[in-house]
Coordinates of C-alpha atoms and ligand atoms in Angstrom, one line a residue:
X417 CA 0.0 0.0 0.0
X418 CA 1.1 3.7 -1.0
X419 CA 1.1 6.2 1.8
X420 CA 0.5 9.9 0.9
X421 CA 2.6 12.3 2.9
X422 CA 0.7 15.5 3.4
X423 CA 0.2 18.3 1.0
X424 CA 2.6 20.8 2.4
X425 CA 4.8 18.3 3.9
X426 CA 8.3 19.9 4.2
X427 CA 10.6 17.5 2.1
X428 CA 14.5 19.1 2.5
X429 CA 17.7 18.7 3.4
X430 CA 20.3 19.8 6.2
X431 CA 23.5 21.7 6.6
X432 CA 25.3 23.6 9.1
X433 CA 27.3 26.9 8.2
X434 CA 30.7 25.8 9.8
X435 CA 30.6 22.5 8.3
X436 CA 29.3 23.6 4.6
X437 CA 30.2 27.1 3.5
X438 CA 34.2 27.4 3.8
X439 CA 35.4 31.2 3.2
X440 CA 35.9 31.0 7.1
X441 CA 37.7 34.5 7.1
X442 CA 36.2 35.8 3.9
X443 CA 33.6 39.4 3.7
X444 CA 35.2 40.4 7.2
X445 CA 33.8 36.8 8.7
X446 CA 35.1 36.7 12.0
X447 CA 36.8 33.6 13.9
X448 CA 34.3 31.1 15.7
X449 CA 35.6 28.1 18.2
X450 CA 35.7 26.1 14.8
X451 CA 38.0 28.1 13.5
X452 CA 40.4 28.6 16.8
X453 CA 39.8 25.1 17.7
X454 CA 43.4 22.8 18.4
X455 CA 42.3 19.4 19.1
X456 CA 41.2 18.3 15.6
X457 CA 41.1 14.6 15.8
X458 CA 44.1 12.8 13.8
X459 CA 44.0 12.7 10.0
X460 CA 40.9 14.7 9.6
X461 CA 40.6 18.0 8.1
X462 CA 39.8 21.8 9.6
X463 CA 36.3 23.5 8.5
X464 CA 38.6 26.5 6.3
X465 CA 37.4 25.7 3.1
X466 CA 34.8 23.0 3.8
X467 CA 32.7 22.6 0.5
X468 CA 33.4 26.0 -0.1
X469 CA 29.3 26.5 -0.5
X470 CA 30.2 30.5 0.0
X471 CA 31.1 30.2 -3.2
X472 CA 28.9 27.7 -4.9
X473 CA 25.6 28.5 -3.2
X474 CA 24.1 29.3 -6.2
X475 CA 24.7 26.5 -8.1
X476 CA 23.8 24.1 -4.9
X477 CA 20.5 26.0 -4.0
X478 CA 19.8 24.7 -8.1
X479 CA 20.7 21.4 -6.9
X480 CA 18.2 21.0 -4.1
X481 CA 15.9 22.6 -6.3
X482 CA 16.0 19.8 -9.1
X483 CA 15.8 17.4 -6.2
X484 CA 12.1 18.8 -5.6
X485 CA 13.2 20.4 -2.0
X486 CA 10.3 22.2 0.0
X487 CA 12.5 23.5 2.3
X488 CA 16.3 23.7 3.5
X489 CA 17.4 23.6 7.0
X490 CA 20.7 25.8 7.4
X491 CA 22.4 27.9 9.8
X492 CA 23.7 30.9 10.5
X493 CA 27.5 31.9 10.8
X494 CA 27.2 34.3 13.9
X495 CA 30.4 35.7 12.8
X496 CA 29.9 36.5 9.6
X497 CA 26.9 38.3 11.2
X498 CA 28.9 40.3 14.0
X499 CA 32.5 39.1 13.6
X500 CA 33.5 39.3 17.3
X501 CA 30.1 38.1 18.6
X502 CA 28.6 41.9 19.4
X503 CA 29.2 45.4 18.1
X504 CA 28.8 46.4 14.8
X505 CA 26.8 44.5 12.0
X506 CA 29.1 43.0 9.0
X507 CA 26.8 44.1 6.0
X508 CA 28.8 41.9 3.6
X509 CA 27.3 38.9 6.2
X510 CA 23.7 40.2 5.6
X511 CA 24.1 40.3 1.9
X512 CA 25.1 36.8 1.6
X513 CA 22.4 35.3 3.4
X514 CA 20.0 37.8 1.9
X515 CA 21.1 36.6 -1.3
X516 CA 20.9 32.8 -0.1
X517 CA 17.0 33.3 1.1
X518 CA 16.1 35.5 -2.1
X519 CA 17.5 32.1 -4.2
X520 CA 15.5 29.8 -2.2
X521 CA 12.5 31.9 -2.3
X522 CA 12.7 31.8 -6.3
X523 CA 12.7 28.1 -6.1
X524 CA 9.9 28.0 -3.4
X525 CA 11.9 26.5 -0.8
X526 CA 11.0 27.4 2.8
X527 CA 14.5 28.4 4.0
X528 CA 14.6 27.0 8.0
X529 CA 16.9 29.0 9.6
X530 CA 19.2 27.8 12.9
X531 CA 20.8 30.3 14.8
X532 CA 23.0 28.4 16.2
X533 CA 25.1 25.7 15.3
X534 CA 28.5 24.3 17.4
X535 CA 30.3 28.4 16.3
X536 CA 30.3 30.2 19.4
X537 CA 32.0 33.8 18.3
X538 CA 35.8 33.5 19.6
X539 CA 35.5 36.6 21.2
X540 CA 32.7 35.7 23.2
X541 CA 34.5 32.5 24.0
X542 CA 37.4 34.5 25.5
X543 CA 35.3 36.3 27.5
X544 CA 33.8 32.9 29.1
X545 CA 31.2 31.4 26.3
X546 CA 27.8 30.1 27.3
X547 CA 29.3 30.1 30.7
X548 CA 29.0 34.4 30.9
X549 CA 25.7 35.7 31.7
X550 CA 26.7 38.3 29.7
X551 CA 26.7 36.4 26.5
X552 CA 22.5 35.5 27.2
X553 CA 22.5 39.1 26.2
X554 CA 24.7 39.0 23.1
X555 CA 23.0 35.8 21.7
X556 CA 19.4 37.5 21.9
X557 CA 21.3 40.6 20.1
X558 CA 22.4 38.6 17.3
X559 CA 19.2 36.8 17.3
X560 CA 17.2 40.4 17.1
X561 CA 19.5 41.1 14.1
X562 CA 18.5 37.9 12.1
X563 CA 14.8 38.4 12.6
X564 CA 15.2 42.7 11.7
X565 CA 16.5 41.4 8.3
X566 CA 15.6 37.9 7.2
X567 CA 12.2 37.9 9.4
X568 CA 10.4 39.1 6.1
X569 CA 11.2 35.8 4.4
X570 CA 12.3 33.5 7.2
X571 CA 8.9 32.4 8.9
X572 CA 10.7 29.2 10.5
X573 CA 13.6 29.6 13.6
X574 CA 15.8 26.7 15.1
X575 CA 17.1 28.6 18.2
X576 CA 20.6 26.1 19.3
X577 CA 21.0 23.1 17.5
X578 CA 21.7 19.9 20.0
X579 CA 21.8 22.1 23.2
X580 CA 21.3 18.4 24.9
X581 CA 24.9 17.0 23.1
X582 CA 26.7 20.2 23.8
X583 CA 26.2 19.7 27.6
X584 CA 26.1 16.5 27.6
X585 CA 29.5 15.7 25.2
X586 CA 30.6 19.0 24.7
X587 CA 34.1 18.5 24.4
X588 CA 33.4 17.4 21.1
X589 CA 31.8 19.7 19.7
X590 CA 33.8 23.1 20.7
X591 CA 33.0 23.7 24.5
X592 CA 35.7 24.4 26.4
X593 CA 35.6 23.7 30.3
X594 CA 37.1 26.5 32.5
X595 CA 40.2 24.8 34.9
X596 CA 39.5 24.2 38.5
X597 CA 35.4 24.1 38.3
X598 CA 33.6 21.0 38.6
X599 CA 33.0 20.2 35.2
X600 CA 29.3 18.6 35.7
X601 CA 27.4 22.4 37.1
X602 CA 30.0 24.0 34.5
X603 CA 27.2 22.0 32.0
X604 CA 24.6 22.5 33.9
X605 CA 25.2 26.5 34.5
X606 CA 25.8 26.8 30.4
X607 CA 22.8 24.9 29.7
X608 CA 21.1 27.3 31.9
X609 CA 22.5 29.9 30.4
X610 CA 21.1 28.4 27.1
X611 CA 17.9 28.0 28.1
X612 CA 17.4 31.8 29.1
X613 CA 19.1 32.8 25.7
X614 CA 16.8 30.5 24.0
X615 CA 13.8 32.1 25.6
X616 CA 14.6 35.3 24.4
X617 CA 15.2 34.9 21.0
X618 CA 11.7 33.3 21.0
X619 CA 10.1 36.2 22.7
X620 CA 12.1 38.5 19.9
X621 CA 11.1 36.4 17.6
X622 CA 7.5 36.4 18.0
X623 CA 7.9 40.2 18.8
X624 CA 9.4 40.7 15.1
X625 CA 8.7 38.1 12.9
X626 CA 5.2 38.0 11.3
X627 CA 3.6 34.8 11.6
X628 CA 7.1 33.5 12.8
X629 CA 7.7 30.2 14.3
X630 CA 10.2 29.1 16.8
X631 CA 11.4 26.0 18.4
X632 CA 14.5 24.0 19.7
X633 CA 16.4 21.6 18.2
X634 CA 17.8 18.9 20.0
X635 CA 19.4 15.5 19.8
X636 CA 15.9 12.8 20.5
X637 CA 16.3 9.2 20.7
X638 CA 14.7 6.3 22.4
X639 CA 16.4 4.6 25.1
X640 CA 15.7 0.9 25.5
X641 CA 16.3 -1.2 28.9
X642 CA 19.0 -3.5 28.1
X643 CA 16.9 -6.6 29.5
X644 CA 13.9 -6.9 31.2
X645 CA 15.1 -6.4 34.8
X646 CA 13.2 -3.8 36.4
X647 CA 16.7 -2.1 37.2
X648 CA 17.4 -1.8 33.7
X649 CA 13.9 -0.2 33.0
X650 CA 15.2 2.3 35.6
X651 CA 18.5 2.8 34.3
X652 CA 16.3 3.7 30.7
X653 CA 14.3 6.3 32.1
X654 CA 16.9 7.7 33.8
X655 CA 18.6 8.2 30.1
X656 CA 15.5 9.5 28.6
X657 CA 15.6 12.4 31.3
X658 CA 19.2 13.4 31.4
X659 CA 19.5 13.1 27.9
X660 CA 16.1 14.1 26.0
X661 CA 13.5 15.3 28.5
X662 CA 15.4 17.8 30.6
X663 CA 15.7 19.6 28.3
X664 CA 12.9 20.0 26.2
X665 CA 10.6 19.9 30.0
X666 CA 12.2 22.9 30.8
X667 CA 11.3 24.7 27.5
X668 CA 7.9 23.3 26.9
X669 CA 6.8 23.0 30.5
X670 CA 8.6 25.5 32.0
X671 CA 10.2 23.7 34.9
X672 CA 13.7 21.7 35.5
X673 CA 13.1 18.0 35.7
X674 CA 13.1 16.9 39.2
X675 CA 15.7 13.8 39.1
X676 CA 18.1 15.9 37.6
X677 CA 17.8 18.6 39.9
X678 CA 17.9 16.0 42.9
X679 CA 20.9 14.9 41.8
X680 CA 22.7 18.1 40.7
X681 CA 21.9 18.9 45.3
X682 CA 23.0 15.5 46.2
X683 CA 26.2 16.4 44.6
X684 CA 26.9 19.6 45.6
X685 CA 27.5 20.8 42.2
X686 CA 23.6 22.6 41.8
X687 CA 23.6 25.8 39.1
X688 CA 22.9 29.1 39.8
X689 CA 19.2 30.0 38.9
X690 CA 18.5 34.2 39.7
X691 CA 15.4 35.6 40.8
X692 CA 13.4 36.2 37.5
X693 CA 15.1 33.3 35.1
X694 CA 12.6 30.8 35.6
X695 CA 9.6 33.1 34.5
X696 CA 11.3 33.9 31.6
X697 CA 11.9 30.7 30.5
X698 CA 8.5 30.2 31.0
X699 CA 6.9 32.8 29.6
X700 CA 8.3 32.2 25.8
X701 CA 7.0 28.9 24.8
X702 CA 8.6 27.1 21.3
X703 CA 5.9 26.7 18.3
X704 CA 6.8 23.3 17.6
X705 CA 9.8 20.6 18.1
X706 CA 12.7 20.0 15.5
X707 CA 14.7 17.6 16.6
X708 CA 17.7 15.6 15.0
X709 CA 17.7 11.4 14.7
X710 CA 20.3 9.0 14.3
X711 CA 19.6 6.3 16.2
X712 CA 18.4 4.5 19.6
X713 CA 20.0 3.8 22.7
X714 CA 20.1 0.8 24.7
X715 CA 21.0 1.2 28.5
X716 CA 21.8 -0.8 31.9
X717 CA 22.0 0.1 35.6
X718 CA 25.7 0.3 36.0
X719 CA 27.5 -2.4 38.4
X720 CA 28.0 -1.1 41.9
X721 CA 32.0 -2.2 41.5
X722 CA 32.0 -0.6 37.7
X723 CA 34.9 0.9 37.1
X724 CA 34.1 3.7 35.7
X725 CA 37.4 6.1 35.0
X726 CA 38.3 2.5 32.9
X727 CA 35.4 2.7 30.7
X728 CA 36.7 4.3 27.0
X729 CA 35.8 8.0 26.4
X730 CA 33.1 7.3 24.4
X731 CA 31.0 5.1 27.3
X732 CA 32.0 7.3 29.9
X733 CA 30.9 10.0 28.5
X734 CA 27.4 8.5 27.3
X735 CA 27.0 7.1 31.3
X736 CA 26.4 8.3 34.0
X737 CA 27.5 7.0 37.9
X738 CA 24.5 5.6 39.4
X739 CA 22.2 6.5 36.6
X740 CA 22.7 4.6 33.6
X741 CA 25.3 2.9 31.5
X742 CA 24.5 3.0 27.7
X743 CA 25.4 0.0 26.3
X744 CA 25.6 -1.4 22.6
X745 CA 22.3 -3.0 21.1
X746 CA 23.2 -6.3 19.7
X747 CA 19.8 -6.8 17.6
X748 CA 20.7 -3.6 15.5
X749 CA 23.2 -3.1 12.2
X750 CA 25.7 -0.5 12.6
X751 CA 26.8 2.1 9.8
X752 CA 30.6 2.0 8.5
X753 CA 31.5 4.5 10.9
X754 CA 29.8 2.1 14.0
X755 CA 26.7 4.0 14.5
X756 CA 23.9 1.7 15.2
X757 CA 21.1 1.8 12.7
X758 CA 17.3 1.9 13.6
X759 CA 14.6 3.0 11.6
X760 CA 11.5 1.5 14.0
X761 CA 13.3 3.3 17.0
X762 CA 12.4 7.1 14.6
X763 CA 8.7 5.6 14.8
X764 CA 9.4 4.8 18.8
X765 CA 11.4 8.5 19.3
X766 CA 8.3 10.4 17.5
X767 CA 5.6 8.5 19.2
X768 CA 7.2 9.4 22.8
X769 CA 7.9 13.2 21.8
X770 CA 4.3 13.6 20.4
X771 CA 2.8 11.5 23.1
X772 CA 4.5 13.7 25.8
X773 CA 4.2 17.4 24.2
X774 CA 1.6 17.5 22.1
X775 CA 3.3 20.0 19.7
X776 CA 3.9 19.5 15.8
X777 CA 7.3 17.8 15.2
X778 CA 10.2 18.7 12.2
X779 CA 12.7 16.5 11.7
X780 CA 16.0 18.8 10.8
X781 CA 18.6 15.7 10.6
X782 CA 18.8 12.4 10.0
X783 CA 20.9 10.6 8.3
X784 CA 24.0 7.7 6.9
X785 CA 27.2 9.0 7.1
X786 CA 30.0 6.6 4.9
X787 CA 32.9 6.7 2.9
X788 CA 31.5 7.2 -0.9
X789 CA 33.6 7.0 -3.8
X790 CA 33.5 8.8 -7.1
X791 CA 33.6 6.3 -10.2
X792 CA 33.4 8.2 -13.1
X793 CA 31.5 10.8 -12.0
X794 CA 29.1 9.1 -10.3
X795 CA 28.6 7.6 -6.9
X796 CA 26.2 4.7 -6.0
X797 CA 25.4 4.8 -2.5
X798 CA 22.7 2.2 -2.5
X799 CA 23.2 1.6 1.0
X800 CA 21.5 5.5 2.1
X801 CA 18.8 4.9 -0.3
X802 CA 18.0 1.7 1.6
X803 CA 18.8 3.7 5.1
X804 CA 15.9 6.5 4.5
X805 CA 13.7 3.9 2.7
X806 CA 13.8 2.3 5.9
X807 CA 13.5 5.3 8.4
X808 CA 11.0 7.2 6.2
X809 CA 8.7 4.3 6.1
X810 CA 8.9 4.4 9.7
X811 CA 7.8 8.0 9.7
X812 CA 4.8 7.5 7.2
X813 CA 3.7 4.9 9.9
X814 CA 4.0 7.3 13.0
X815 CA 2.0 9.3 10.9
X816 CA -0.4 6.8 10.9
X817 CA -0.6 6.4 14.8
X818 CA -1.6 10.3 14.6
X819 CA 1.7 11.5 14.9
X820 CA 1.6 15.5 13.7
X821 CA 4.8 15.4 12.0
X822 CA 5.3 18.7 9.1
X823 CA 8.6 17.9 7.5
X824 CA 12.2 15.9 7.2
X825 CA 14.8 17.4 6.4
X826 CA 17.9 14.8 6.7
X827 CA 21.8 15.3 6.9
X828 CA 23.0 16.2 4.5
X829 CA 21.5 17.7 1.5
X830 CA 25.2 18.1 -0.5
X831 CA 28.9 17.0 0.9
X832 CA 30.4 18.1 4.0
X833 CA 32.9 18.0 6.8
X834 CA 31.1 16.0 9.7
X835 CA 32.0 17.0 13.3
X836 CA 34.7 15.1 14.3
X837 CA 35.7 12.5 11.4
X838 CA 36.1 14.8 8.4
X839 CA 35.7 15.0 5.1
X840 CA 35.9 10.8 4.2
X841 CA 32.6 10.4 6.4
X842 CA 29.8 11.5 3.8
X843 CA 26.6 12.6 4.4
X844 CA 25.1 14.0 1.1
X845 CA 22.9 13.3 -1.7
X846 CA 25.2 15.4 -3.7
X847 CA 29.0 14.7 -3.7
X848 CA 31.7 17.4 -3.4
X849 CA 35.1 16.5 -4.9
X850 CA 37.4 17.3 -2.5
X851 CA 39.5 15.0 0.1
X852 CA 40.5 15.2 3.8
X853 CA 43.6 17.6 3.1
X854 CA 43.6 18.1 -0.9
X855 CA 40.8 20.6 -2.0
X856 CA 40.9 19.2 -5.8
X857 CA 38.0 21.1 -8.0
X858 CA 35.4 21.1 -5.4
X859 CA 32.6 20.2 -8.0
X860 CA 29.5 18.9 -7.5
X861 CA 28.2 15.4 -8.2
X862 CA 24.8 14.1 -7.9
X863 CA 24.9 10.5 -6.6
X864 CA 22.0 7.5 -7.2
X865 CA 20.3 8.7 -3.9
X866 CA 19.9 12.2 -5.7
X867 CA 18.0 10.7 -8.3
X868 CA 16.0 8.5 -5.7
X869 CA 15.1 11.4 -3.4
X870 CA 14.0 13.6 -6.4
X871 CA 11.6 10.4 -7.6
X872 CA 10.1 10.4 -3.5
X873 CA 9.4 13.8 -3.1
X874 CA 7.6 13.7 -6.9
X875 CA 5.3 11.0 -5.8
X876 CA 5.3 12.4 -2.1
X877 CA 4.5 8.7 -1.1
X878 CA 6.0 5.6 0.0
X879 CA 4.8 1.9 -0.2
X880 CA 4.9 0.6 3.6
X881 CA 3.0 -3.0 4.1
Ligands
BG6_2131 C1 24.7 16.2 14.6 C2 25.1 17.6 14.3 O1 25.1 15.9 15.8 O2 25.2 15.1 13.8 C3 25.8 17.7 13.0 O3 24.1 18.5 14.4 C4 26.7 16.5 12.7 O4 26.6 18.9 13.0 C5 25.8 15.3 12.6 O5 27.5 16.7 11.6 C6 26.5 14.0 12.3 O6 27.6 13.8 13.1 P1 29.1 13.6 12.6 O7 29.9 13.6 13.8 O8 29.1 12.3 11.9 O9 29.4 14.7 11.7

């Protein structure tokens, strides 16, 4: 049986400025962490030149559009907007994204703007990041500027993209923890921090933009109990909050989860909260929930005698002491790069989100990142078509259960550098010629999922059983 997808359903794809545009010092663009960053994993490349879409936008907004795109999810370089954070406005920033939106507008693709993505301004950094009340301020400043001259055209806002991975594995991602402070309230005080800055631009934004809609956009997955000892369903839950609801509670309903909380005083280590935050947080509500999906979780109570400074970097950070222990699911395939893959847990992840908020949901990444190679001139990556076959079947079928969901828009529409593994892990349905540390030409090649994706969004249906 065919399933229709909704009239207006917004079909797109993904990018983030640091990762995607290059020209990292070009038009008076200022430094961000990205840029200043030293601990670039080994063999993988810096985000200088990227895909070097500063330069190619054009042609790639053509690209997206002969794929049949609705919409395109991209971010904002705050630094090419204000190049130390605050102060005055770069107009050579404003006339590239002006340009950008006009393009998209031509094609009739809904640009979805995120204001933040991973590129705190250095500047700001230095003067103590997320971690510096003061920056709260500057954020909504820079915020205020995007909806002043894009809010004409720009009628959907991602405020901070994966607040919940920056606090929770931030060292990956470009947060740097201050020396001689416990590290856990450092998160908790920046997320904080976040939160309030997050609730402003969504009181600006309803303020300036007409019709405007705002919302978060964090990092949502299911969390499965390992087995079925009650402990284990404990140990999940415990996941679900620290790592998804948290967050979203405190946006949505206002108020901090109370196990976190509870264990944030048992610890000592409990943020500061000033007279006045929490009604401000709760006074500007988000419009709906974008959220980004790569796959599930699995987790366990962790062993009383688990050694836990032992554990690798990547389990230790995923754990927590006395809370949970993610732990690998052995009935799901991983990706080349040893991400596991699960299209029912999308179904599962939407379901709970809608189930619990109630509010209309956008996916803004999901995604198959592998090492594609260019045979001449064409790349057959087989292997993603099969990947969002799967997970958008999954989505038609949440649908199904009554699931309000408007739109998908997966990682990545074209080529680019991924976080922390560079260039050779590929995202795209368009490839970009260029290796880890040799730019080559830089030219753009449609691969077989391009020509899948544009046959999709034509018949805007899918055959599910
Ligand atoms: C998300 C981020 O966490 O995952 C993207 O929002 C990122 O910026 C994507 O690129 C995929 O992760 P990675 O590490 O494979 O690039």
């Amino acid at each position: 049986m065919q399933f229709k997808f909704p009239k207006n359903f917004l079909w797109g794809g993904s990018t983030s400025a640091y990762q995607f545009e290059g020209a990292f010092d070009t038009d008076g663009k200022g430094p961000s962490v990205q840029d200043t960053r030293k601990n670039y994993p080994k063999d993988t490349t810096d985000f200088k030149v990227a895909s070097d879409h500063y330069h190619n936008w054009k042609e790639d907004i053509a690209l997206m559009a002969e794929m049949g795109f609705k919409s395109y999810r991209f971010s904002i370089a705050w630094t090419r907007i204000l190049p130390n954070g605050f102060g005055e406005v770069n107009q050579k920033g404003i006339e590239f994204y002006n340009n950008l939106i006009d393009e998209l507008v031509k094609y009739n693709i809904e640009p979805i703007v995120t204001i933040f993505h991973f590129d705190m301004p250095a500047k700001l950094e230095e003067n103590g990041g997320w971690l510096n009340r003061e920056n709260i301020d500057n954020f909504a400043n820079y915020a205020k500027i995007l909806f002043e001259n894009f809010g004409d055209r720009v009628k959907k806002w991602l405020t901070i993209n994966e607040q919940n991975i920056m606090i929770i594995y931030g060292e990956i991602v470009g947060i740097n923890f201050p020396e001689g402070k416990n590290k856990v309230q450092t998160k908790y005080q920046i997320n904080h921090h976040m939160m309030l800055a997050q609730a402003k631009a969504i009181a600006l934004c309803h303020k300036i933009v007409k019709n405007g809609q705002i919302g978060p956009a964090p990092n949502i997955l299911s969390v499965y109990p390992n087995s079925n000892k009650p402990i284990d369903q404990l140990a999940a839950m415990n996941m679900r909050i620290f790592k998804n609801w948290f967050f979203l509670d405190t946006c949505i309903f206002g108020r901090y989860n109370n196990l976190v909380i509870e264990y944030l005083k048992t610890n000592k280590i409990m943020f500061e909260i000033l007279k006045g935050d929490m009604e401000t947080i709760t006074a500007n509500k988000p419009d709906f929930i974008a959220f980004n999906y790569y796959a599930t979780a699995t987790a366990q109570m962790p062993l009383e005698d688990l050694d836990f400074d032992a554990l690798p970097d990547q389990q230790r950070m995923k754990s927590m002491l006395g809370m949970f222990q993610q732990v690998s699911n052995e009935n799901l395939q991983k990706t080349q790069f040893g991400w596991e893959i699960d299209p029912v847990g999308l179904r599962n992840t939407l379901r709970e989100l809608y189930d619990r908020y109630n509010l209309p949901l956008l996916i803004t990444e999901n995604g198959i990142g592998g090492y594609d190679e260019l045979i001449n001139g064409f790349v057959d990556d087989t292997y993603r078509i099969e990947y969002y076959q799967q997970h958008i079947k999954q989505m038609a079928l949440a649908i199904k259960d009554g699931v309000n969901l408007i739109g998908f828009n997966p990682w990545s529409a074209i080529d680019l550098v991924s976080t922390h593994e560079g260039v050779k892990k590929r995202y795209g349905f368009v490839y970009v010629n260029r290796d880890e540390f040799d730019y080559k030409d830089l030219k753009r090649y449609p691969k077989k999922s391009f020509y899948w994706y544009k046959e999709l969004l034509e018949k805007n249906s899918i055959e599910i059983d």
